[in-house]
């Protein structure tokens, strides 16, 4: 998450090609895979989306105009790949919608077997609608700024701010309810 | 500002997206509002909880698949080992000035020869020196000088 190092890396790829791309790949592979996994909630789909992401990065890196925004660009591609796969499983749903309820109503909340708080939290995260989950993951796990999240998701910074607030408040409330049921 | 707006500010504060002035206003409100203080503590607890999640690591198969395909692309197009398109763009951009220079040389050379030819025909009505030009871009090659009139130009 160091823009200066990312810039050096992009320059290196432009001069030296595939060898330097391998460096970029190793730097971002876990983050991209983890992001795709949290969106898709499925390891094989996450691997497929991550693979397509890196192949597109390799193919289109010369189209990146601002080397300093490498991180946002990578996650924009990853998001597109993840959401493309997600649309195959939910073809009628508007996955980008953040105007509605934060919870995914098509996935009923099962009785939680695991008692650990972290398991409950992971479960709640998985129950968010994809658009909310996406923004929360980009902020909490990838530590993108509001500006970067706005670039990746094509939402205004104000919408990002509002969505994060709604997602956090909803998870906190849901966690409290679930912990009371234990 | 209503509590709902302050709660949104709390979320932005946790993300360090508030200016100093906004943070000051928020903290003044937090001093008198237990409900908003709870929102702050919930948000911080959520962050802490998410931070404790097991890290997700990319499987080895991802390495194999991505690097294999990248290598095969490189092997198929060795000249494009750099970012695709960039080497070709450099070669293409190099050709353009060379063509421009070659065209300028041609034009200049044609003008000079035409001038010399006109001069020589004026000075010496019987002898005509014609220079045959056979050109192939970007080179200009003089094939022959002929003292006889040339009726066909190839």
Short mmCIF file of C-alpha atoms in Angstrom, two decimals:
data_model
loop_
_atom_site.label_atom_id
_atom_site.label_comp_id
_atom_site.label_asym_id
_atom_site.label_seq_id
_atom_site.Cartn_x
_atom_site.Cartn_y
_atom_site.Cartn_z
CA UNK A 1 0.00 0.00 0.00
CA UNK A 2 2.89 2.27 -0.75
CA UNK A 3 2.09 4.47 -3.78
CA UNK A 4 5.76 5.33 -4.32
CA UNK A 5 6.75 1.66 -4.47
CA UNK A 6 3.82 0.95 -6.77
CA UNK A 7 4.98 3.72 -9.08
CA UNK A 8 8.49 2.26 -9.21
CA UNK A 9 7.03 -1.13 -9.92
CA UNK A 10 4.98 0.14 -12.86
CA UNK A 11 8.04 1.88 -14.34
CA UNK A 12 10.02 -1.33 -13.92
CA UNK A 13 7.35 -3.36 -15.72
CA UNK A 14 7.29 -0.88 -18.58
CA UNK A 15 11.05 -1.23 -18.98
CA UNK A 16 11.62 -4.88 -18.13
CA UNK A 17 8.34 -6.61 -18.90
CA UNK A 18 7.31 -9.97 -17.53
CA UNK A 19 10.00 -10.31 -14.86
CA UNK A 20 8.81 -7.17 -13.15
CA UNK A 21 5.17 -8.21 -13.62
CA UNK A 22 5.93 -11.31 -11.53
CA UNK A 23 6.99 -8.97 -8.75
CA UNK A 24 3.69 -7.11 -8.98
CA UNK A 25 1.83 -10.41 -8.97
CA UNK A 26 3.49 -11.63 -5.78
CA UNK A 27 2.93 -8.29 -4.09
CA UNK A 28 -0.81 -8.28 -4.75
CA UNK A 29 -1.84 -11.91 -5.10
CA UNK A 30 -3.00 -12.50 -1.50
CA UNK A 31 -4.84 -9.22 -1.32
CA UNK A 32 -6.64 -9.74 -4.63
CA UNK A 33 -7.53 -13.32 -3.80
CA UNK A 34 -8.78 -12.37 -0.31
CA UNK A 35 -10.86 -9.55 -1.75
CA UNK A 36 -12.43 -11.83 -4.38
CA UNK A 37 -13.08 -14.48 -1.73
CA UNK A 38 -14.88 -12.06 0.55
CA UNK A 39 -17.06 -10.85 -2.29
CA UNK A 40 -17.78 -14.26 -3.79
CA UNK A 41 -17.75 -16.32 -0.59
CA UNK A 42 -16.48 -19.28 -2.65
CA UNK A 43 -12.82 -20.36 -2.93
CA UNK A 44 -12.86 -21.68 -6.51
CA UNK A 45 -14.75 -18.68 -7.85
CA UNK A 46 -12.38 -16.42 -5.95
CA UNK A 47 -9.41 -18.16 -7.57
CA UNK A 48 -10.97 -17.80 -11.03
CA UNK A 49 -11.71 -14.11 -10.50
CA UNK A 50 -8.21 -13.48 -9.13
CA UNK A 51 -6.63 -15.28 -12.10
CA UNK A 52 -8.63 -13.22 -14.61
CA UNK A 53 -7.71 -10.08 -12.70
CA UNK A 54 -3.98 -10.69 -13.02
CA UNK A 55 -4.18 -11.71 -16.65
CA UNK A 56 -5.99 -8.48 -17.42
CA UNK A 57 -3.43 -6.51 -15.43
CA UNK A 58 -0.66 -8.12 -17.47
CA UNK A 59 -2.43 -7.37 -20.71
CA UNK A 60 -3.51 -3.80 -20.07
CA UNK A 61 -0.87 -2.33 -17.79
CA UNK A 62 0.28 0.04 -20.53
CA UNK A 63 -3.15 1.67 -20.37
CA UNK A 64 -2.60 2.73 -16.78
CA UNK A 65 -1.99 6.45 -17.06
CA UNK A 66 -1.28 7.29 -13.45
CA UNK A 67 1.19 4.81 -11.96
CA UNK A 68 0.39 6.20 -8.51
CA UNK A 69 -3.16 4.83 -8.69
CA UNK A 70 -2.05 1.26 -9.35
CA UNK A 71 -3.83 -0.02 -6.24
CA UNK A 72 -7.20 1.49 -7.20
CA UNK A 73 -6.81 0.24 -10.76
CA UNK A 74 -6.02 -3.31 -9.61
CA UNK A 75 -9.04 -3.41 -7.30
CA UNK A 76 -11.28 -1.94 -10.00
CA UNK A 77 -10.36 -4.85 -12.25
CA UNK A 78 -10.74 -7.34 -9.38
CA UNK A 79 -14.15 -5.90 -8.53
CA UNK A 80 -15.31 -6.20 -12.14
CA UNK A 81 -14.18 -9.81 -12.32
CA UNK A 82 -15.75 -10.72 -8.97
CA UNK A 83 -19.04 -9.02 -9.75
CA UNK A 84 -19.14 -10.62 -13.21
CA UNK A 85 -18.94 -14.04 -11.58
CA UNK A 86 -21.42 -13.03 -8.90
CA UNK A 87 -23.93 -11.96 -11.56
CA UNK A 88 -23.93 -15.49 -12.92
CA UNK A 89 -25.31 -16.71 -9.60
CA UNK A 90 -27.64 -13.75 -9.07
CA UNK A 91 -28.65 -12.64 -12.57
CA UNK A 92 -31.76 -10.68 -11.58
CA UNK A 93 -30.31 -8.79 -8.65
CA UNK A 94 -28.87 -5.30 -8.86
CA UNK A 95 -25.57 -6.06 -7.17
CA UNK A 96 -24.46 -2.43 -7.10
CA UNK A 97 -27.53 -1.24 -5.22
CA UNK A 98 -26.79 0.53 -1.96
CA UNK A 99 -30.10 2.31 -1.66
CA UNK A 100 -31.84 -0.61 -0.02
CA UNK A 101 -31.48 -2.87 2.96
CA UNK A 102 -27.93 -3.94 3.80
CA UNK A 103 -28.86 -7.57 4.25
CA UNK A 104 -29.09 -10.13 1.52
CA UNK A 105 -32.70 -11.27 1.92
CA UNK A 106 -32.22 -14.28 -0.36
CA UNK A 107 -29.78 -15.85 2.07
CA UNK A 108 -31.65 -16.46 5.32
CA UNK A 109 -29.60 -16.18 8.44
CA UNK A 110 -29.14 -19.71 9.71
CA UNK A 111 -28.95 -20.64 13.27
CA UNK A 112 -25.34 -19.99 14.11
CA UNK A 113 -23.58 -23.11 15.22
CA UNK A 114 -20.19 -21.58 15.91
CA UNK A 115 -20.10 -19.59 19.11
CA UNK A 116 -16.96 -17.60 18.48
CA UNK A 117 -17.49 -13.92 17.93
CA UNK A 118 -15.12 -13.87 14.97
CA UNK A 119 -17.14 -16.63 13.30
CA UNK A 120 -20.32 -14.66 13.87
CA UNK A 121 -18.67 -11.61 12.45
CA UNK A 122 -17.48 -13.47 9.39
CA UNK A 123 -20.96 -14.84 8.93
CA UNK A 124 -22.53 -11.38 9.21
CA UNK A 125 -20.08 -10.02 6.67
CA UNK A 126 -21.13 -12.78 4.29
CA UNK A 127 -24.77 -11.88 4.79
CA UNK A 128 -24.38 -8.30 3.62
CA UNK A 129 -25.58 -7.37 0.16
CA UNK A 130 -22.63 -7.52 -2.25
CA UNK A 131 -22.44 -3.74 -2.78
CA UNK A 132 -22.15 -3.10 0.99
CA UNK A 133 -19.83 -6.01 1.56
CA UNK A 134 -17.62 -4.77 -1.27
CA UNK A 135 -17.25 -1.29 0.21
CA UNK A 136 -16.68 -2.58 3.75
CA UNK A 137 -14.04 -5.05 2.56
CA UNK A 138 -12.23 -2.38 0.54
CA UNK A 139 -12.14 -0.14 3.60
CA UNK A 140 -11.54 -2.60 6.46
CA UNK A 141 -9.31 -5.16 4.81
CA UNK A 142 -7.66 -3.32 1.93
CA UNK A 143 -7.59 0.06 3.71
CA UNK A 144 -8.46 2.02 0.63
CA UNK A 145 -9.35 5.65 1.25
CA UNK A 146 -12.82 7.00 0.46
CA UNK A 147 -11.38 8.55 -2.69
CA UNK A 148 -9.92 5.22 -3.82
CA UNK A 149 -13.12 3.32 -2.98
CA UNK A 150 -15.04 5.92 -4.93
CA UNK A 151 -12.76 5.31 -7.96
CA UNK A 152 -13.09 1.53 -7.72
CA UNK A 153 -16.86 1.43 -7.23
CA UNK A 154 -17.76 4.47 -9.29
CA UNK A 155 -19.78 5.88 -6.39
CA UNK A 156 -19.47 9.36 -4.96
CA UNK A 157 -17.40 9.74 -1.79
CA UNK A 158 -20.55 10.78 -0.01
CA UNK A 159 -22.26 7.52 -1.05
CA UNK A 160 -19.22 5.54 0.12
CA UNK A 161 -19.30 7.31 3.48
CA UNK A 162 -23.01 6.64 3.90
CA UNK A 163 -22.75 2.99 2.83
CA UNK A 164 -19.92 2.33 5.31
CA UNK A 165 -21.94 3.84 8.09
CA UNK A 166 -25.02 1.74 7.25
CA UNK A 167 -23.01 -1.48 6.92
CA UNK A 168 -21.19 -0.97 10.22
CA UNK A 169 -24.31 -0.04 12.13
CA UNK A 170 -26.22 -3.01 10.75
CA UNK A 171 -23.46 -5.51 11.53
CA UNK A 172 -23.06 -4.18 15.05
CA UNK A 173 -26.81 -4.47 15.65
CA UNK A 174 -26.98 -7.98 14.15
CA UNK A 175 -23.98 -9.15 16.19
CA UNK A 176 -25.60 -7.91 19.36
CA UNK A 177 -28.79 -9.83 18.58
CA UNK A 178 -26.90 -13.01 17.75
CA UNK A 179 -24.76 -12.85 20.84
CA UNK A 180 -27.88 -12.40 22.98
CA UNK A 181 -29.32 -15.60 21.51
CA UNK A 182 -26.35 -17.65 22.66
CA UNK B 1 -26.72 18.54 13.25
CA UNK B 2 -28.89 15.53 14.12
CA UNK B 3 -27.59 12.41 15.82
CA UNK B 4 -27.94 10.46 12.58
CA UNK B 5 -25.55 12.86 10.88
CA UNK B 6 -23.16 12.63 13.82
CA UNK B 7 -23.27 8.85 13.58
CA UNK B 8 -22.19 9.10 9.93
CA UNK B 9 -19.38 11.38 11.08
CA UNK B 10 -18.37 8.79 13.66
CA UNK B 11 -17.96 6.22 10.90
CA UNK B 12 -15.86 8.68 8.87
CA UNK B 13 -13.79 9.54 11.96
CA UNK B 14 -12.93 5.85 12.43
CA UNK B 15 -11.69 5.92 8.82
CA UNK B 16 -9.65 9.11 9.48
CA UNK B 17 -11.61 10.90 6.81
CA UNK B 18 -12.62 13.91 8.94
CA UNK B 19 -10.84 17.21 8.94
CA UNK B 20 -9.50 18.46 12.29
CA UNK B 21 -12.37 20.91 12.54
CA UNK B 22 -15.00 18.24 11.85
CA UNK B 23 -13.37 15.91 14.38
CA UNK B 24 -13.44 18.67 16.98
CA UNK B 25 -17.15 19.28 16.39
CA UNK B 26 -17.83 15.56 16.59
CA UNK B 27 -15.97 15.13 19.86
CA UNK B 28 -17.84 18.00 21.38
CA UNK B 29 -21.06 16.16 20.55
CA UNK B 30 -19.72 12.80 21.78
CA UNK B 31 -19.10 14.43 25.12
CA UNK B 32 -22.85 14.87 25.60
CA UNK B 33 -24.36 11.99 23.59
CA UNK B 34 -24.08 8.41 24.93
CA UNK B 35 -25.88 6.98 21.91
CA UNK B 36 -23.25 8.34 19.49
CA UNK B 37 -20.51 7.22 21.86
CA UNK B 38 -21.91 3.70 21.58
CA UNK B 39 -21.81 3.97 17.79
CA UNK B 40 -18.12 4.89 18.04
CA UNK B 41 -17.31 2.01 20.38
CA UNK B 42 -19.25 -0.44 18.14
CA UNK B 43 -17.37 0.76 15.07
CA UNK B 44 -14.00 0.36 16.81
CA UNK B 45 -14.97 -3.07 18.09
CA UNK B 46 -16.03 -4.10 14.60
CA UNK B 47 -12.69 -2.95 13.23
CA UNK B 48 -10.87 -4.89 15.89
CA UNK B 49 -12.99 -8.00 15.21
CA UNK B 50 -12.44 -7.84 11.46
CA UNK B 51 -8.73 -7.37 12.05
CA UNK B 52 -8.67 -10.68 13.94
CA UNK B 53 -10.07 -12.59 11.01
CA UNK B 54 -7.84 -15.34 9.67
CA UNK B 55 -5.79 -14.04 6.74
CA UNK B 56 -6.90 -15.44 3.40
CA UNK B 57 -3.97 -16.63 1.30
CA UNK B 58 -4.00 -17.23 -2.41
CA UNK B 59 -3.69 -20.94 -3.28
CA UNK B 60 -0.60 -22.23 -5.07
CA UNK B 61 -2.70 -23.13 -8.10
CA UNK B 62 -3.18 -19.43 -8.71
CA UNK B 63 0.60 -18.97 -9.02
CA UNK B 64 0.88 -21.86 -11.44
CA UNK B 65 -1.99 -20.74 -13.65
CA UNK B 66 -1.18 -17.04 -13.85
CA UNK B 67 2.58 -17.39 -14.31
CA UNK B 68 2.18 -20.21 -16.84
CA UNK B 69 -0.12 -18.10 -19.01
CA UNK B 70 2.10 -15.02 -18.70
CA UNK B 71 5.13 -17.10 -19.70
CA UNK B 72 3.32 -18.55 -22.71
CA UNK B 73 2.32 -15.05 -23.82
CA UNK B 74 5.94 -13.99 -23.56
CA UNK B 75 7.11 -17.05 -25.53
CA UNK B 76 4.56 -16.45 -28.27
CA UNK B 77 5.51 -12.81 -28.67
CA UNK B 78 9.13 -12.34 -27.55
CA UNK B 79 9.33 -8.83 -28.93
CA UNK B 80 6.43 -7.89 -26.75
CA UNK B 81 8.03 -9.01 -23.54
CA UNK B 82 7.52 -5.54 -22.24
CA UNK B 83 3.99 -4.44 -21.62
CA UNK B 84 2.07 -5.41 -24.74
CA UNK B 85 1.89 -2.62 -27.24
CA UNK B 86 4.61 -0.48 -25.76
CA UNK B 87 7.51 -1.87 -27.83
CA UNK B 88 5.44 -1.69 -31.00
CA UNK B 89 4.37 1.79 -30.15
CA UNK B 90 8.03 2.77 -29.77
CA UNK B 91 8.93 1.20 -33.13
CA UNK B 92 5.98 2.80 -34.85
CA UNK B 93 6.72 6.15 -33.35
CA UNK B 94 10.33 5.77 -34.48
CA UNK B 95 9.29 5.14 -38.10
CA UNK B 96 7.27 8.28 -38.43
CA UNK B 97 10.09 10.80 -38.11
CA UNK B 98 12.30 8.62 -40.34
CA UNK B 99 9.62 8.68 -43.04
CA UNK B 100 9.22 12.40 -42.64
CA UNK B 101 12.97 12.93 -43.00
CA UNK B 102 13.12 10.63 -46.03
CA UNK B 103 10.26 12.49 -47.69
CA UNK B 104 11.95 15.83 -47.03
CA UNK B 105 15.21 14.57 -48.53
CA UNK B 106 13.34 13.37 -51.62
CA UNK B 107 11.59 16.65 -52.14
CA UNK B 108 14.77 18.62 -51.63
CA UNK B 109 16.75 16.37 -53.92
CA UNK B 110 14.07 16.61 -56.62
CA UNK B 111 14.10 20.38 -56.41
CA UNK B 112 17.89 20.54 -56.68
CA UNK B 113 18.03 18.21 -59.64
CA UNK B 114 15.18 19.98 -61.39
CA UNK B 115 16.98 23.26 -60.96
CA UNK B 116 20.24 21.82 -62.28
CA UNK B 117 18.44 20.23 -65.20
CA UNK B 118 16.73 23.43 -66.14
CA UNK B 119 19.97 25.32 -65.89
CA UNK B 120 21.83 22.84 -68.02
CA UNK B 121 19.16 22.83 -70.73
CA UNK B 122 19.24 26.57 -70.84
CA UNK B 123 23.02 26.78 -71.03
CA UNK B 124 23.52 23.87 -73.36
CA UNK B 125 20.64 23.33 -75.72
CA UNK B 126 22.07 20.12 -77.31
CA UNK B 127 23.19 18.13 -74.34
CA UNK B 128 20.64 17.17 -71.86
CA UNK B 129 21.53 15.49 -68.73
CA UNK B 130 18.79 13.62 -67.27
CA UNK B 131 19.00 11.95 -64.05
CA UNK B 132 16.97 8.88 -63.63
CA UNK B 133 15.48 8.42 -60.28
CA UNK B 134 14.40 5.13 -59.09
CA UNK B 135 13.01 5.58 -55.67
CA UNK B 136 11.94 3.20 -53.04
CA UNK B 137 10.86 4.82 -49.84
CA UNK B 138 12.79 5.72 -47.77
CA UNK B 139 15.90 5.55 -49.93
CA UNK B 140 16.70 7.54 -53.01
CA UNK B 141 18.90 5.80 -55.51
CA UNK B 142 20.40 7.30 -58.65
CA UNK B 143 20.51 4.60 -61.29
CA UNK B 144 22.11 6.28 -64.26
CA UNK B 145 22.96 9.39 -66.18
CA UNK B 146 21.94 9.43 -69.79
CA UNK B 147 22.97 11.80 -72.55
CA UNK B 148 20.17 10.58 -74.73
CA UNK B 149 16.62 11.72 -74.27
CA UNK B 150 14.71 9.27 -72.18
CA UNK B 151 11.34 8.46 -73.57
CA UNK B 152 10.15 6.11 -70.93
CA UNK B 153 10.54 6.32 -67.24
CA UNK B 154 10.22 3.17 -65.24
#
